[in-house]
Tab-separated table of C-alpha atoms in Angstrom:
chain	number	residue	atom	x	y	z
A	1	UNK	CA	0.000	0.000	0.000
A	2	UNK	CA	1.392	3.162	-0.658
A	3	UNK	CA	2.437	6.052	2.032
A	4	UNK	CA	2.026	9.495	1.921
A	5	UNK	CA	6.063	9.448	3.058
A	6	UNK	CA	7.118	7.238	-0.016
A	7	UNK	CA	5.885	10.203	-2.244
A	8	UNK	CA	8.398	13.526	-3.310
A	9	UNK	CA	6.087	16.006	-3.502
A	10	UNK	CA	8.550	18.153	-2.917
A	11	UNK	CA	9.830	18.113	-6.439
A	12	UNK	CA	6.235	19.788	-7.563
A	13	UNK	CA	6.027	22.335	-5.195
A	14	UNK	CA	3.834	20.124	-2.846
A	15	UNK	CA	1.692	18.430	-6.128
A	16	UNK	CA	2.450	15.268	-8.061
A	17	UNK	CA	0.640	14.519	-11.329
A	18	UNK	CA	-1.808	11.247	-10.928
A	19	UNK	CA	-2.703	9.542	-14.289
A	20	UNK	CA	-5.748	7.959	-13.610
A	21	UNK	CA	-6.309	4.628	-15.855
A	22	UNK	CA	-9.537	2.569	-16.208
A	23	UNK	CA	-9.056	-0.663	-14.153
A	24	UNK	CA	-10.891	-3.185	-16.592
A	25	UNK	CA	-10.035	-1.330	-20.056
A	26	UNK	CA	-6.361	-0.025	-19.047
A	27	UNK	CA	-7.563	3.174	-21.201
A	28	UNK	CA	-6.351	6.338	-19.823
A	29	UNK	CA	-8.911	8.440	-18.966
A	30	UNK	CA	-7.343	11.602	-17.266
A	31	UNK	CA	-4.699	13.707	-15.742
A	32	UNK	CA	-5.451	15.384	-11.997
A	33	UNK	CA	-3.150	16.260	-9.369
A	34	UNK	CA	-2.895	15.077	-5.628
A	35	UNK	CA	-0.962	16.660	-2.782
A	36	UNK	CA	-0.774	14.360	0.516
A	37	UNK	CA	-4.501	15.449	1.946
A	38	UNK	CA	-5.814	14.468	-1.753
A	39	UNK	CA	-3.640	10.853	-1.853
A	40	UNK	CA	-4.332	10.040	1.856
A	41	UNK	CA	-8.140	11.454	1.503
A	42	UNK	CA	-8.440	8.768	-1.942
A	43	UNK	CA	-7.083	6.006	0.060
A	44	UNK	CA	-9.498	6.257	3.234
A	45	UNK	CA	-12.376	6.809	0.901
A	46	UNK	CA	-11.523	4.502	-2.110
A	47	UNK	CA	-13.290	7.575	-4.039
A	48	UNK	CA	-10.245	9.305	-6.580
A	49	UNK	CA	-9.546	12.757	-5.091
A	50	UNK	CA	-7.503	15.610	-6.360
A	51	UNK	CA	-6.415	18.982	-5.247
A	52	UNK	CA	-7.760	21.883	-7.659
A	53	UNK	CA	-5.223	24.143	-8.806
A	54	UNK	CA	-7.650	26.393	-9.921
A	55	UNK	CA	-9.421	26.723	-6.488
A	56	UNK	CA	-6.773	25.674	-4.341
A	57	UNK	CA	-9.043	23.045	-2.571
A	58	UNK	CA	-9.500	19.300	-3.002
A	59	UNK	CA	-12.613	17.525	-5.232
A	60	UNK	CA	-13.186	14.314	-5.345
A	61	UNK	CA	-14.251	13.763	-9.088
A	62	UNK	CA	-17.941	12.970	-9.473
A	63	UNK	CA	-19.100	15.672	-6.212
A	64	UNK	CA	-21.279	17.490	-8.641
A	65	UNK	CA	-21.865	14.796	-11.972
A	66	UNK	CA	-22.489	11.533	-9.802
A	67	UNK	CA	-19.369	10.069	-11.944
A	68	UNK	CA	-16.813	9.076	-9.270
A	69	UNK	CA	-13.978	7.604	-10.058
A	70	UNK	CA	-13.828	3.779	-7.861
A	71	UNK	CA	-9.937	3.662	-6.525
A	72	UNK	CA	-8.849	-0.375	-7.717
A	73	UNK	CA	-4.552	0.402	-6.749
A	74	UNK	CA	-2.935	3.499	-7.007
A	75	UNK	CA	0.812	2.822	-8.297
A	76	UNK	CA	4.016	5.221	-7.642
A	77	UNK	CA	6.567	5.938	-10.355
A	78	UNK	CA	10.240	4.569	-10.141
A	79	UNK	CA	11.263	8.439	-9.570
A	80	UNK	CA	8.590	8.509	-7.195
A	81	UNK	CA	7.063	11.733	-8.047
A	82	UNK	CA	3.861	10.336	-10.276
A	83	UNK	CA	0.974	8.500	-9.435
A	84	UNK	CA	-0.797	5.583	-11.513
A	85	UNK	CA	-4.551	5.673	-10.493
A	86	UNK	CA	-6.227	2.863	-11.355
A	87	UNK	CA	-10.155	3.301	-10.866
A	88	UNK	CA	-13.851	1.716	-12.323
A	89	UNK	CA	-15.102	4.801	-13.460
A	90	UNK	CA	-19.162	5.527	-12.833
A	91	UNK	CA	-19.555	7.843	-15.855
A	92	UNK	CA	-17.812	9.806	-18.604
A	93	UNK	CA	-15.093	11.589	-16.771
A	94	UNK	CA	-14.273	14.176	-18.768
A	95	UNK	CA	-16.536	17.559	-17.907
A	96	UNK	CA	-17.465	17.944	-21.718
A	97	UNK	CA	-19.848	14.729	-21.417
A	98	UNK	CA	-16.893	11.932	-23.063
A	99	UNK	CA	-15.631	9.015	-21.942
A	100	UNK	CA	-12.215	10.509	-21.545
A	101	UNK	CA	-10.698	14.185	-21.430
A	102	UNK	CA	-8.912	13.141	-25.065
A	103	UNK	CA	-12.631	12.603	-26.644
A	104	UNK	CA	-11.403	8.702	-26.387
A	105	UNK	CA	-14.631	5.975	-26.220
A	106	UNK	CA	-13.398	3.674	-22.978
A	107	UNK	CA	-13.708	0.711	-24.261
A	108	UNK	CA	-12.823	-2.863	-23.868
A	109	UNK	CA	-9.699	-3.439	-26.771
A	110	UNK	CA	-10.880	-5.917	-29.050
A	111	UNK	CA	-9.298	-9.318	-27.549
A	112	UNK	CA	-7.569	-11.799	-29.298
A	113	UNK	CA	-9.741	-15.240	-29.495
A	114	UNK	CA	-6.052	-17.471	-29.309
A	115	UNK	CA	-5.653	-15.838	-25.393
A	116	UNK	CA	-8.765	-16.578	-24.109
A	117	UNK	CA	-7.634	-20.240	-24.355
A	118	UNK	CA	-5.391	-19.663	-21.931
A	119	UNK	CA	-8.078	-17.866	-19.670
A	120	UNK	CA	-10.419	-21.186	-20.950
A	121	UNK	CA	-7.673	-23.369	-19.446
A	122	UNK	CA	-7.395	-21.235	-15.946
A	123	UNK	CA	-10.898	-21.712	-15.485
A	124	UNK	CA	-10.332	-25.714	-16.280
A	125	UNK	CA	-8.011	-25.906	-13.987
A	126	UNK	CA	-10.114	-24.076	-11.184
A	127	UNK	CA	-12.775	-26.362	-11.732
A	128	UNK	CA	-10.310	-29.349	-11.399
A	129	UNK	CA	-9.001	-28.067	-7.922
A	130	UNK	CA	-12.410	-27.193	-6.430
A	131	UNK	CA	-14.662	-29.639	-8.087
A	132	UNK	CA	-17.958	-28.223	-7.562
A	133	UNK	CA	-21.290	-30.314	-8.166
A	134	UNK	CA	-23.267	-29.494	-11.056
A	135	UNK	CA	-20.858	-28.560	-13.381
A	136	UNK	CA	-20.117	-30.701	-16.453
A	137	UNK	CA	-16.353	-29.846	-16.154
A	138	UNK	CA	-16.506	-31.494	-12.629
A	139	UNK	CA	-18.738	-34.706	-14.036
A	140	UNK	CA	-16.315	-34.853	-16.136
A	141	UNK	CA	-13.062	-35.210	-14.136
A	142	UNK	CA	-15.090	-37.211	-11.657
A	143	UNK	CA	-15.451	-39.913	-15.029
A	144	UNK	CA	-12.013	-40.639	-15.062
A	145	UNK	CA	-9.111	-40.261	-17.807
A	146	UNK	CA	-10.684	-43.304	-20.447
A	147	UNK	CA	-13.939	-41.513	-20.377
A	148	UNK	CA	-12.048	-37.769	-20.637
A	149	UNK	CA	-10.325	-39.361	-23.666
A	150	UNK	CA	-13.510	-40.871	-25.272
A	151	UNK	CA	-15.020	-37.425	-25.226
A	152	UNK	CA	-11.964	-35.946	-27.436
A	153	UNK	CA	-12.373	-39.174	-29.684
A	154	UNK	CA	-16.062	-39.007	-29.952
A	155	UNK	CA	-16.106	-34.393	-30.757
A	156	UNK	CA	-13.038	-35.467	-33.099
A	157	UNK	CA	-15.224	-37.787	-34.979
A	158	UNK	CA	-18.380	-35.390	-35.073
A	159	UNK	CA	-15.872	-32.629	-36.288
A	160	UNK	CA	-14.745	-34.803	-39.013
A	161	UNK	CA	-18.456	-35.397	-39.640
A	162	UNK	CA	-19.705	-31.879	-40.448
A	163	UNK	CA	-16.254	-31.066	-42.372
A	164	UNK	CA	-16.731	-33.692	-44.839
A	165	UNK	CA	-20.773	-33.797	-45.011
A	166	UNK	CA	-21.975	-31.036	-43.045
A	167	UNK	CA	-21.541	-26.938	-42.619
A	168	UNK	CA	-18.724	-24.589	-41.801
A	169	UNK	CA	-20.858	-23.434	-39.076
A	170	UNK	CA	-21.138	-26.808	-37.678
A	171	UNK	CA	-17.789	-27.479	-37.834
A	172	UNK	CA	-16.656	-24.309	-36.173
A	173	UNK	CA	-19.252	-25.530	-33.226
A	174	UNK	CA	-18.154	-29.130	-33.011
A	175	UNK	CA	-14.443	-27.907	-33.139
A	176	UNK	CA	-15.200	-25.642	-30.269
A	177	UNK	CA	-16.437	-29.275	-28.524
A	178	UNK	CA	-13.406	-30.808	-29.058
A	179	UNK	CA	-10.637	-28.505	-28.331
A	180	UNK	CA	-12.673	-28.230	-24.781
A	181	UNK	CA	-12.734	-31.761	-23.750
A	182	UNK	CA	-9.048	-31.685	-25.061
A	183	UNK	CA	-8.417	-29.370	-22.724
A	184	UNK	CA	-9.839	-30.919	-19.788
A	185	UNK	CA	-8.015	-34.081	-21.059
A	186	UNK	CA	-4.814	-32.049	-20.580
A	187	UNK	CA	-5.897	-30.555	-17.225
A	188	UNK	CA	-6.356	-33.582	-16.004
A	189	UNK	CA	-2.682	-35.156	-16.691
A	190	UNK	CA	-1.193	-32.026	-15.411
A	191	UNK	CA	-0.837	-30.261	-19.189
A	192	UNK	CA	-2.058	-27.266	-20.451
A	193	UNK	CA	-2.720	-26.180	-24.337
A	194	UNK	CA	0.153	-24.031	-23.982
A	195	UNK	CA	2.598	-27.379	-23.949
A	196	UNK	CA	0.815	-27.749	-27.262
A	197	UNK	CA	1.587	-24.697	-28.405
A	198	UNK	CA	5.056	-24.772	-27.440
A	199	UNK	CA	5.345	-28.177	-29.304
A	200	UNK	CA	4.252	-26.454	-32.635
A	201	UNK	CA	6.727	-24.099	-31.768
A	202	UNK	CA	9.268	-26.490	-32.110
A	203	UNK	CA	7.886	-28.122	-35.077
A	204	UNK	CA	7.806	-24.958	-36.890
A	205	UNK	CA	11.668	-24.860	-36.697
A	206	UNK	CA	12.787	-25.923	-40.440
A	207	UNK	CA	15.270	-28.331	-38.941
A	208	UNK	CA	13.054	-30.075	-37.294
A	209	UNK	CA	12.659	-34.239	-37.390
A	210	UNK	CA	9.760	-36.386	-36.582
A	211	UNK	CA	10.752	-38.630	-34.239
């Protein structure tokens, strides 16, 4: 947690600039500044204060429009004299009505479909170590490995079905089947799609042999 002490406001004239960053889309949203009473007043309250240079008195952002700014971890520079606010903002934040105060929409980056098999196999994984009842994941593991493997046999076999007879849709839907039981295949001998990946990695090299 940071300290009022660990920060040189002294370097400022008694101000630091805080760059305040939306927690979930990492998009900046705005500049402010803090002296200690705004930093230590932010921390107590988890609400994203500044002091006003204007009117030489703090404001916690959102007072007047409703639009706080939710304190998630405020960061300090490696020079020590610049804070990285990162908050869940209720609103736009910038006075003019926009998302940010460089006319910016905050929102979510587009994401990459090849990561979120990594977050796929974190969540695999949790359901592995907690087991709880109901879920199909935890059925399952609770099956055994031969069952676990007849799964990835049986949506391998379907997949092959709809690419040679059926529809591109269908295949992209029994693919999605089988690279999920695959998964939980892997999960369950202590292997993740990543060892996969790295395996293709080494395949790719032109000097590679089967073996």
């Amino acid at each position: 947690m940071i300290k009022t002490s660990d920060i040189d406001f002294e370097k400022g004239g008694g101000l630091v600039p805080a760059i305040v960053q939306d927690a979930r889309t990492q998009r900046v949203l705005m500049l402010g500044y803090m002296n200690a009473e705004a930093v230590e007043k932010t921390l107590s309250t988890q609400l994203v204060t500044f002091f006003s240079r204007s009117r030489q008195q703090l404001w916690t952002k959102g007072e007047t429009s409703g639009n706080y700014l939710h304190l998630t971890e405020m960061q300090l520079d490696c020079d020590q004299d610049t804070l990285l606010v990162k908050a869940t903002p209720d609103g736009p934040v910038c006075h003019t009505g926009t998302d940010t105060c460089w006319g910016e929409k905050n929102e979510m980056p587009e994401r990459n479909p090849l990561l979120f098999l990594t977050e796929l196999q974190d969540f695999v994984e949790k359901r592995y170590a907690e087991r709880p009842s109901g879920s199909y994941t935890t059925e399952l593991f609770e099956s055994g490995v031969n069952r676990m493997a007849q799964k990835v046999g049986e949506e391998a076999l379907e997949a092959v079905i709809e690419a040679t007879n059926g529809t591109n849709e269908r295949l992209v839907y029994e693919g999605s089947d089988l690279l999920y039981h695959l998964i939980v295949l892997l999960t369950s001998k202590g292997l993740r799609i990543e060892d996969l990946a790295r395996e293709l990695v080494v395949r790719h090299d032109p000097n590679w042999q089967k073996h």
